[in-house]
C-alpha cells in the first residue's frame, strides 16, 4: 500500500468518528471548567451530595459511573473470546503486557514522580490496574489494526478485570510497598473495599452489557444490533463520563485552584506511561513476528487504560473529593491527545513496513 493510500484510509477512518469522540479532550476540558464554575457558584454542593450517599458514595455520581460503563460493555462480542486463542503469540503477549508489565510500570512511575503525594500516587496505581476496554477500539481502527483481535482482547480484559483487579490492588497498594519498605504516608488502603467496588461498578454493567447483547442479537440480529442499537446507546458512555467529571471538579475546585501544579505532576507520569507502554508493545509485537495489524492492536490495547473503572473505584473507595479520584479524572485528558499522536506514529511505521515489503519483493 502506498503512502497516499494510507493517508486516504486514515482520513476516511477519522471521518467515521462521531463529533463527540473526535473532540473528546475538548469536552473533558469544558466539563472540568463547568465543574469548577459550579463548585464556585454552589458552595453547599458537597453537603447536598453527602445527603444522597449510600455506602459512602454519592448516588448521582454512582449513576454517572454506571451509565458510562454500560454502553462500552454492551459493544463487546462475548462469543468471540475463543478466536484469539488461535494466535498464542498475541494472546500471551497481551496478557503479560496488560496484567504484569502495565501495572508494574505504572507502580514504578507513580512512586518515581509522586513520592510525596500518596493520594495521587494511589490514584495512578489504580489507573494502571484498570486495563483498557473502551477507547482502544477507536485508536485501533484509526491505526488500521486488527479489529476482530481488538474486540476479542477487549472482551478478555473485561472478564479478567472482574477476576484480577481486587487481587492486584491488594498486591500493589498494600503487599508490595511493605516488601520494598516504601513509606505509604499512613494511607490506609482496603483491598476488600476495592474488590467490592470492582464487582459493583464493573460486574453490574458487565452483566447488563452481556445480557443486552445476547437478548438484542436474538431479537434483532447482530447486524442490526451493531448498526442501529449500539450507535444509539454509545454516546451515553461519554455523557456519563462528562457528568461525573463535572461533579468531581465541582467538589475538587478548591484543591485544584490551590495546587494547580499537582495536576501537572499527575499528568507527567501518565504521559511517560503511554509512550513507554505503546513503543515497548509495538517493538515486542514486531520481535515475535506479528503482522502490522496485530502489532498495532497489541500496542494500543496495552497502552490504554479503563479510566471509567479507575474513577469508579477511586470514588467508591476513597471519596469523591479524594486525590485518588482527581488522578483518575486527569487520565483521559492526557490519554486522548497522546494516543491520537501515537496513531499517526503507528501509521508512519506502517508505511515504512510496506515500503520494506516492496523492496524485498524487488
Tab-separated table of C-alpha atoms in Angstrom:
chain	number	residue	atom	x	y	z
A	1	UNK	CA	0.000	0.000	0.000
A	2	UNK	CA	1.357	3.412	-0.913
A	3	UNK	CA	1.664	6.386	1.408
A	4	UNK	CA	-1.177	8.060	-0.494
A	5	UNK	CA	-3.439	5.069	0.026
A	6	UNK	CA	-2.641	5.059	3.725
A	7	UNK	CA	-3.360	8.754	4.166
A	8	UNK	CA	-6.682	8.395	2.381
A	9	UNK	CA	-7.522	5.448	4.625
A	10	UNK	CA	-6.647	7.483	7.704
A	11	UNK	CA	-8.843	10.377	6.615
A	12	UNK	CA	-11.736	8.018	5.980
A	13	UNK	CA	-11.356	6.420	9.413
A	14	UNK	CA	-11.177	9.813	11.103
A	15	UNK	CA	-14.435	10.861	9.438
A	16	UNK	CA	-16.077	7.771	10.904
A	17	UNK	CA	-15.553	9.112	14.424
A	18	UNK	CA	-18.578	10.817	15.873
A	19	UNK	CA	-18.460	14.525	16.613
A	20	UNK	CA	-18.333	13.675	20.324
A	21	UNK	CA	-15.423	11.223	20.006
A	22	UNK	CA	-13.400	13.438	17.686
A	23	UNK	CA	-13.241	16.259	20.241
A	24	UNK	CA	-13.234	14.172	23.424
A	25	UNK	CA	-10.315	16.055	25.004
A	26	UNK	CA	-12.153	19.364	24.422
A	27	UNK	CA	-15.356	18.078	26.049
A	28	UNK	CA	-13.399	16.898	29.079
A	29	UNK	CA	-11.727	20.300	29.403
A	30	UNK	CA	-15.113	22.037	29.146
A	31	UNK	CA	-16.580	19.653	31.720
A	32	UNK	CA	-13.693	20.464	34.065
A	33	UNK	CA	-14.289	24.198	33.604
A	34	UNK	CA	-18.030	23.757	34.128
A	35	UNK	CA	-17.370	21.776	37.303
A	36	UNK	CA	-15.034	24.430	38.687
A	37	UNK	CA	-17.647	27.103	37.927
A	38	UNK	CA	-20.408	25.042	39.503
A	39	UNK	CA	-18.361	24.475	42.644
A	40	UNK	CA	-17.788	28.228	42.940
A	41	UNK	CA	-21.445	29.128	42.370
A	42	UNK	CA	-22.887	26.379	44.608
A	43	UNK	CA	-20.689	26.265	47.738
A	44	UNK	CA	-23.009	23.792	49.510
A	45	UNK	CA	-22.814	21.203	46.754
A	46	UNK	CA	-20.641	18.824	48.772
A	47	UNK	CA	-23.201	18.751	51.590
A	48	UNK	CA	-26.009	18.149	49.126
A	49	UNK	CA	-24.182	15.188	47.580
A	50	UNK	CA	-23.316	13.841	51.021
A	51	UNK	CA	-27.029	13.772	51.820
A	52	UNK	CA	-27.537	11.449	48.829
A	53	UNK	CA	-24.874	8.917	49.808
A	54	UNK	CA	-25.357	5.178	50.171
A	55	UNK	CA	-22.418	3.087	51.368
A	56	UNK	CA	-20.077	6.083	51.235
A	57	UNK	CA	-20.686	7.061	47.587
A	58	UNK	CA	-22.937	9.755	46.153
A	59	UNK	CA	-25.900	8.310	44.243
A	60	UNK	CA	-25.693	10.926	41.418
A	61	UNK	CA	-22.043	10.087	40.839
A	62	UNK	CA	-22.729	6.349	41.073
A	63	UNK	CA	-25.378	6.795	38.389
A	64	UNK	CA	-22.904	8.619	36.164
A	65	UNK	CA	-20.300	5.893	36.657
A	66	UNK	CA	-22.695	3.065	35.773
A	67	UNK	CA	-24.039	4.940	32.747
A	68	UNK	CA	-20.549	5.466	31.319
A	69	UNK	CA	-19.588	1.797	31.787
A	70	UNK	CA	-22.671	0.108	30.340
A	71	UNK	CA	-22.507	1.117	26.621
A	72	UNK	CA	-18.854	0.078	26.374
A	73	UNK	CA	-19.580	-3.401	27.704
A	74	UNK	CA	-22.656	-3.786	25.512
A	75	UNK	CA	-20.348	-3.461	22.475
A	76	UNK	CA	-18.145	-6.451	23.344
A	77	UNK	CA	-18.600	-9.604	21.252
A	78	UNK	CA	-18.521	-12.115	24.068
A	79	UNK	CA	-18.898	-15.094	21.727
A	80	UNK	CA	-15.545	-14.350	20.050
A	81	UNK	CA	-13.295	-14.890	23.059
A	82	UNK	CA	-12.099	-18.213	21.697
A	83	UNK	CA	-10.912	-16.832	18.346
A	84	UNK	CA	-7.881	-15.052	19.780
A	85	UNK	CA	-6.567	-18.277	21.331
A	86	UNK	CA	-5.575	-19.411	17.829
A	87	UNK	CA	-2.827	-16.797	17.895
A	88	UNK	CA	-0.934	-17.789	21.026
A	89	UNK	CA	1.720	-15.129	20.476
A	90	UNK	CA	-0.870	-12.367	20.539
A	91	UNK	CA	-2.817	-13.845	23.458
A	92	UNK	CA	0.177	-14.470	25.730
A	93	UNK	CA	1.825	-11.138	24.856
A	94	UNK	CA	-1.395	-9.226	25.557
A	95	UNK	CA	-1.974	-10.916	28.908
A	96	UNK	CA	1.628	-10.333	30.017
A	97	UNK	CA	1.621	-6.681	28.914
A	98	UNK	CA	-1.784	-5.891	30.396
A	99	UNK	CA	-1.660	-7.735	33.681
A	100	UNK	CA	2.044	-7.975	34.540
A	101	UNK	CA	4.008	-5.243	32.761
A	102	UNK	CA	1.431	-2.418	32.664
A	103	UNK	CA	0.564	-2.339	36.387
A	104	UNK	CA	4.253	-2.710	37.300
A	105	UNK	CA	5.275	0.211	35.047
A	106	UNK	CA	2.564	2.463	36.482
A	107	UNK	CA	3.531	1.463	40.035
A	108	UNK	CA	7.154	2.406	39.351
A	109	UNK	CA	6.251	5.708	37.682
A	110	UNK	CA	3.795	6.643	40.433
A	111	UNK	CA	6.450	6.189	43.126
A	112	UNK	CA	9.126	7.872	40.999
A	113	UNK	CA	7.113	11.004	40.169
A	114	UNK	CA	4.856	11.266	43.238
A	115	UNK	CA	6.789	10.006	46.284
A	116	UNK	CA	5.398	12.831	48.440
A	117	UNK	CA	1.773	12.731	47.227
A	118	UNK	CA	0.305	9.431	48.426
A	119	UNK	CA	-3.288	10.088	47.328
A	120	UNK	CA	-2.373	10.946	43.739
A	121	UNK	CA	0.136	8.108	43.694
A	122	UNK	CA	-2.528	5.622	44.754
A	123	UNK	CA	-4.897	7.012	42.118
A	124	UNK	CA	-2.290	6.455	39.406
A	125	UNK	CA	-1.651	2.900	40.562
A	126	UNK	CA	-5.403	2.226	40.345
A	127	UNK	CA	-5.367	3.637	36.801
A	128	UNK	CA	-2.566	1.209	35.942
A	129	UNK	CA	-4.657	-1.719	37.170
A	130	UNK	CA	-7.677	-0.769	35.024
A	131	UNK	CA	-6.920	-2.157	31.583
A	132	UNK	CA	-8.472	-0.548	28.529
A	133	UNK	CA	-11.860	-1.790	27.303
A	134	UNK	CA	-13.290	1.298	25.594
A	135	UNK	CA	-11.420	3.883	23.519
A	136	UNK	CA	-8.869	1.293	22.352
A	137	UNK	CA	-11.340	0.218	19.664
A	138	UNK	CA	-11.228	3.735	18.197
A	139	UNK	CA	-7.426	4.037	18.309
A	140	UNK	CA	-7.073	0.567	16.816
A	141	UNK	CA	-9.419	1.418	13.932
A	142	UNK	CA	-7.625	4.680	13.168
A	143	UNK	CA	-4.289	2.861	13.118
A	144	UNK	CA	-5.642	0.152	10.751
A	145	UNK	CA	-5.209	-2.532	13.386
A	146	UNK	CA	-6.941	-5.908	13.501
A	147	UNK	CA	-10.492	-5.010	14.534
A	148	UNK	CA	-11.570	-8.548	15.437
A	149	UNK	CA	-8.454	-9.171	17.520
A	150	UNK	CA	-9.030	-5.868	19.337
A	151	UNK	CA	-12.637	-6.806	20.112
A	152	UNK	CA	-11.544	-10.172	21.488
A	153	UNK	CA	-8.776	-8.675	23.652
A	154	UNK	CA	-11.248	-6.091	24.958
A	155	UNK	CA	-13.665	-8.859	25.905
A	156	UNK	CA	-10.848	-10.789	27.549
A	157	UNK	CA	-9.795	-7.736	29.570
A	158	UNK	CA	-13.407	-7.114	30.592
A	159	UNK	CA	-13.761	-10.578	32.085
A	160	UNK	CA	-10.242	-10.665	33.535
A	161	UNK	CA	-10.728	-7.368	35.363
A	162	UNK	CA	-13.551	-8.802	37.447
A	163	UNK	CA	-11.285	-11.669	38.499
A	164	UNK	CA	-7.924	-9.906	38.894
A	165	UNK	CA	-8.446	-6.246	39.788
A	166	UNK	CA	-9.046	-6.743	43.506
A	167	UNK	CA	-6.085	-9.084	43.952
A	168	UNK	CA	-3.750	-6.773	42.028
A	169	UNK	CA	-4.997	-3.805	44.038
A	170	UNK	CA	-4.065	-5.597	47.253
A	171	UNK	CA	-0.649	-6.544	45.857
A	172	UNK	CA	0.378	-3.109	44.512
A	173	UNK	CA	-1.216	-0.924	47.173
A	174	UNK	CA	-0.530	-2.972	50.283
A	175	UNK	CA	1.735	-6.008	49.944
A	176	UNK	CA	4.455	-4.780	47.538
A	177	UNK	CA	5.120	-1.403	49.253
A	178	UNK	CA	5.571	-3.314	52.507
A	179	UNK	CA	8.033	-5.733	50.903
A	180	UNK	CA	10.030	-2.840	49.427
A	181	UNK	CA	9.970	-0.823	52.649
A	182	UNK	CA	8.207	2.118	50.989
A	183	UNK	CA	6.550	4.751	53.143
A	184	UNK	CA	2.884	4.965	52.150
A	185	UNK	CA	2.386	8.142	54.147
A	186	UNK	CA	-0.042	6.489	56.546
A	187	UNK	CA	-2.547	5.894	53.744
A	188	UNK	CA	-4.975	3.114	54.651
A	189	UNK	CA	-5.986	1.065	51.604
A	190	UNK	CA	-8.749	-1.536	51.926
A	191	UNK	CA	-8.232	-4.257	49.327
A	192	UNK	CA	-11.604	-5.741	50.275
A	193	UNK	CA	-13.360	-2.435	49.609
A	194	UNK	CA	-11.604	-2.077	46.249
A	195	UNK	CA	-12.590	-5.614	45.244
A	196	UNK	CA	-16.212	-4.959	46.260
A	197	UNK	CA	-16.317	-1.735	44.250
A	198	UNK	CA	-14.911	-3.516	41.197
A	199	UNK	CA	-17.660	-6.110	41.444
A	200	UNK	CA	-20.296	-3.378	41.669
A	201	UNK	CA	-19.020	-0.882	39.114
A	202	UNK	CA	-17.677	-3.421	36.632
A	203	UNK	CA	-19.717	-6.510	37.458
A	204	UNK	CA	-23.146	-4.851	37.198
A	205	UNK	CA	-22.548	-3.098	33.834
A	206	UNK	CA	-20.679	-6.179	32.555
A	207	UNK	CA	-23.687	-8.387	33.293
A	208	UNK	CA	-26.026	-5.769	31.820
A	209	UNK	CA	-23.869	-5.436	28.702
A	210	UNK	CA	-23.660	-9.194	28.232
A	211	UNK	CA	-27.420	-9.695	28.631
A	212	UNK	CA	-28.125	-6.733	26.348
A	213	UNK	CA	-26.017	-8.223	23.566
A	214	UNK	CA	-27.443	-11.724	23.962
A	215	UNK	CA	-31.057	-10.548	24.019
A	216	UNK	CA	-30.504	-7.806	21.444
A	217	UNK	CA	-28.858	-10.111	18.902
A	218	UNK	CA	-31.530	-12.731	19.436
A	219	UNK	CA	-34.334	-10.251	18.740
A	220	UNK	CA	-32.843	-8.052	16.021
A	221	UNK	CA	-29.794	-9.930	14.696
A	222	UNK	CA	-26.134	-8.987	15.088
A	223	UNK	CA	-26.009	-6.619	12.126
A	224	UNK	CA	-28.994	-4.525	13.234
A	225	UNK	CA	-27.856	-4.642	16.872
A	226	UNK	CA	-24.445	-3.207	15.951
A	227	UNK	CA	-25.552	-0.728	13.294
A	228	UNK	CA	-28.772	0.565	14.897
A	229	UNK	CA	-28.870	-0.137	18.631
A	230	UNK	CA	-25.220	0.414	19.610
A	231	UNK	CA	-24.915	3.843	17.927
A	232	UNK	CA	-27.954	4.946	19.949
A	233	UNK	CA	-26.546	3.988	23.337
A	234	UNK	CA	-22.869	4.664	22.528
A	235	UNK	CA	-22.869	8.410	23.308
A	236	UNK	CA	-24.206	7.746	26.791
A	237	UNK	CA	-20.772	6.482	27.837
A	238	UNK	CA	-19.387	9.961	27.154
A	239	UNK	CA	-22.399	11.652	28.754
A	240	UNK	CA	-21.825	9.622	31.917
A	241	UNK	CA	-18.118	10.453	31.912
A	242	UNK	CA	-18.696	14.182	31.422
A	243	UNK	CA	-21.419	14.249	34.085
A	244	UNK	CA	-19.020	12.577	36.523
A	245	UNK	CA	-16.176	14.950	35.595
A	246	UNK	CA	-18.400	17.991	36.205
A	247	UNK	CA	-19.329	16.772	39.688
A	248	UNK	CA	-15.751	15.746	40.527
A	249	UNK	CA	-14.317	19.118	39.586
A	250	UNK	CA	-17.145	20.947	41.321
A	251	UNK	CA	-16.100	19.203	44.524
A	252	UNK	CA	-12.349	19.365	43.798
A	253	UNK	CA	-12.337	23.027	42.791
A	254	UNK	CA	-10.696	24.315	45.958
A	255	UNK	CA	-7.933	21.704	45.855
A	256	UNK	CA	-7.220	22.297	42.161
A	257	UNK	CA	-7.085	26.086	42.306
A	258	UNK	CA	-4.904	25.938	45.417
A	259	UNK	CA	-2.492	23.366	43.942
A	260	UNK	CA	-2.542	23.598	40.120
A	261	UNK	CA	0.943	22.098	39.869
A	262	UNK	CA	-0.393	18.883	41.377
A	263	UNK	CA	-2.411	18.300	38.209
A	264	UNK	CA	0.762	18.763	36.146
A	265	UNK	CA	2.633	16.313	38.360
A	266	UNK	CA	-0.116	13.721	37.884
A	267	UNK	CA	-0.049	14.276	34.106
A	268	UNK	CA	3.713	13.692	33.695
A	269	UNK	CA	3.867	10.009	34.751
A	270	UNK	CA	0.755	9.329	32.671
A	271	UNK	CA	2.465	10.794	29.609
A	272	UNK	CA	5.560	8.665	30.182
A	273	UNK	CA	3.419	5.585	30.780
A	274	UNK	CA	1.509	5.838	27.487
A	275	UNK	CA	4.656	6.347	25.439
A	276	UNK	CA	6.674	3.584	27.154
A	277	UNK	CA	3.856	1.022	27.007
A	278	UNK	CA	2.982	1.741	23.382
A	279	UNK	CA	6.521	1.699	21.975
A	280	UNK	CA	7.539	-1.282	24.094
A	281	UNK	CA	4.481	-3.264	22.973
A	282	UNK	CA	4.962	-2.342	19.325
A	283	UNK	CA	8.609	-3.436	19.402
A	284	UNK	CA	7.601	-6.684	21.119
A	285	UNK	CA	4.924	-7.384	18.503
A	286	UNK	CA	7.416	-6.999	15.669
A	287	UNK	CA	10.052	-9.042	17.529
A	288	UNK	CA	7.746	-12.063	17.893
A	289	UNK	CA	6.697	-11.868	14.239
A	290	UNK	CA	3.183	-10.425	14.436
A	291	UNK	CA	1.943	-8.661	11.289
A	292	UNK	CA	1.439	-4.910	11.422
A	293	UNK	CA	-2.308	-5.001	12.105
A	294	UNK	CA	-1.992	-7.292	15.133
A	295	UNK	CA	1.120	-5.465	16.347
A	296	UNK	CA	-0.861	-2.200	16.367
A	297	UNK	CA	-3.709	-3.918	18.205
A	298	UNK	CA	-1.279	-5.271	20.795
A	299	UNK	CA	0.283	-1.824	21.304
A	300	UNK	CA	-2.954	0.115	21.720
A	301	UNK	CA	-4.628	-2.443	23.985
A	302	UNK	CA	-1.547	-2.420	26.212
A	303	UNK	CA	-1.132	1.374	26.317
A	304	UNK	CA	-4.741	2.364	27.011
A	305	UNK	CA	-6.481	2.276	30.370
A	306	UNK	CA	-10.044	1.952	31.599
A	307	UNK	CA	-10.408	5.342	33.279
A	308	UNK	CA	-14.110	4.792	33.824
A	309	UNK	CA	-13.379	1.876	36.129
A	310	UNK	CA	-10.433	3.653	37.785
A	311	UNK	CA	-12.594	6.682	38.568
A	312	UNK	CA	-15.406	4.481	39.876
A	313	UNK	CA	-13.100	2.515	42.184
A	314	UNK	CA	-11.299	5.647	43.403
A	315	UNK	CA	-14.541	7.448	44.231
A	316	UNK	CA	-16.172	4.460	45.905
A	317	UNK	CA	-13.045	3.548	47.891
A	318	UNK	CA	-11.637	6.956	48.848
A	319	UNK	CA	-14.396	9.511	48.311
A	320	UNK	CA	-15.456	11.946	45.646
A	321	UNK	CA	-13.136	14.714	46.873
A	322	UNK	CA	-10.084	12.465	47.171
A	323	UNK	CA	-6.804	12.891	45.351
A	324	UNK	CA	-7.261	9.359	44.008
A	325	UNK	CA	-10.427	10.445	42.178
A	326	UNK	CA	-8.715	13.521	40.742
A	327	UNK	CA	-5.832	11.401	39.434
A	328	UNK	CA	-8.324	9.219	37.594
A	329	UNK	CA	-10.032	12.225	36.006
A	330	UNK	CA	-6.737	13.679	34.733
A	331	UNK	CA	-6.129	10.379	32.913
A	332	UNK	CA	-8.407	10.722	29.869
A	333	UNK	CA	-7.375	14.337	29.426
A	334	UNK	CA	-3.810	13.109	28.817
A	335	UNK	CA	-4.655	9.827	27.103
A	336	UNK	CA	-6.732	11.246	24.248
A	337	UNK	CA	-4.172	13.634	22.640
A	338	UNK	CA	-1.229	11.295	23.325
A	339	UNK	CA	-2.855	8.230	21.740
A	340	UNK	CA	-4.083	10.270	18.783
A	341	UNK	CA	-0.444	11.227	18.254
A	342	UNK	CA	0.575	7.571	18.551
A	343	UNK	CA	-1.983	6.660	15.865
A	344	UNK	CA	-0.011	8.853	13.451
A	345	UNK	CA	3.254	7.269	14.601
A	346	UNK	CA	1.746	3.829	14.030
A	347	UNK	CA	0.592	4.698	10.509
A	348	UNK	CA	4.024	6.121	9.667
A	349	UNK	CA	5.538	2.837	10.840
A	350	UNK	CA	3.015	1.002	8.669
A	351	UNK	CA	4.100	2.939	5.582
A	352	UNK	CA	7.726	2.154	6.366
A	353	UNK	CA	6.970	-1.553	6.747
A	354	UNK	CA	5.013	-1.525	3.472
A	355	UNK	CA	7.930	0.051	1.622
A	356	UNK	CA	10.252	-2.544	3.123
A	357	UNK	CA	7.975	-5.335	1.891
A	358	UNK	CA	8.052	-3.859	-1.623
A	359	UNK	CA	11.859	-3.629	-1.517
A	360	UNK	CA	12.146	-7.288	-0.506
A	361	UNK	CA	9.953	-8.403	-3.421
A	362	UNK	CA	12.157	-6.443	-5.773
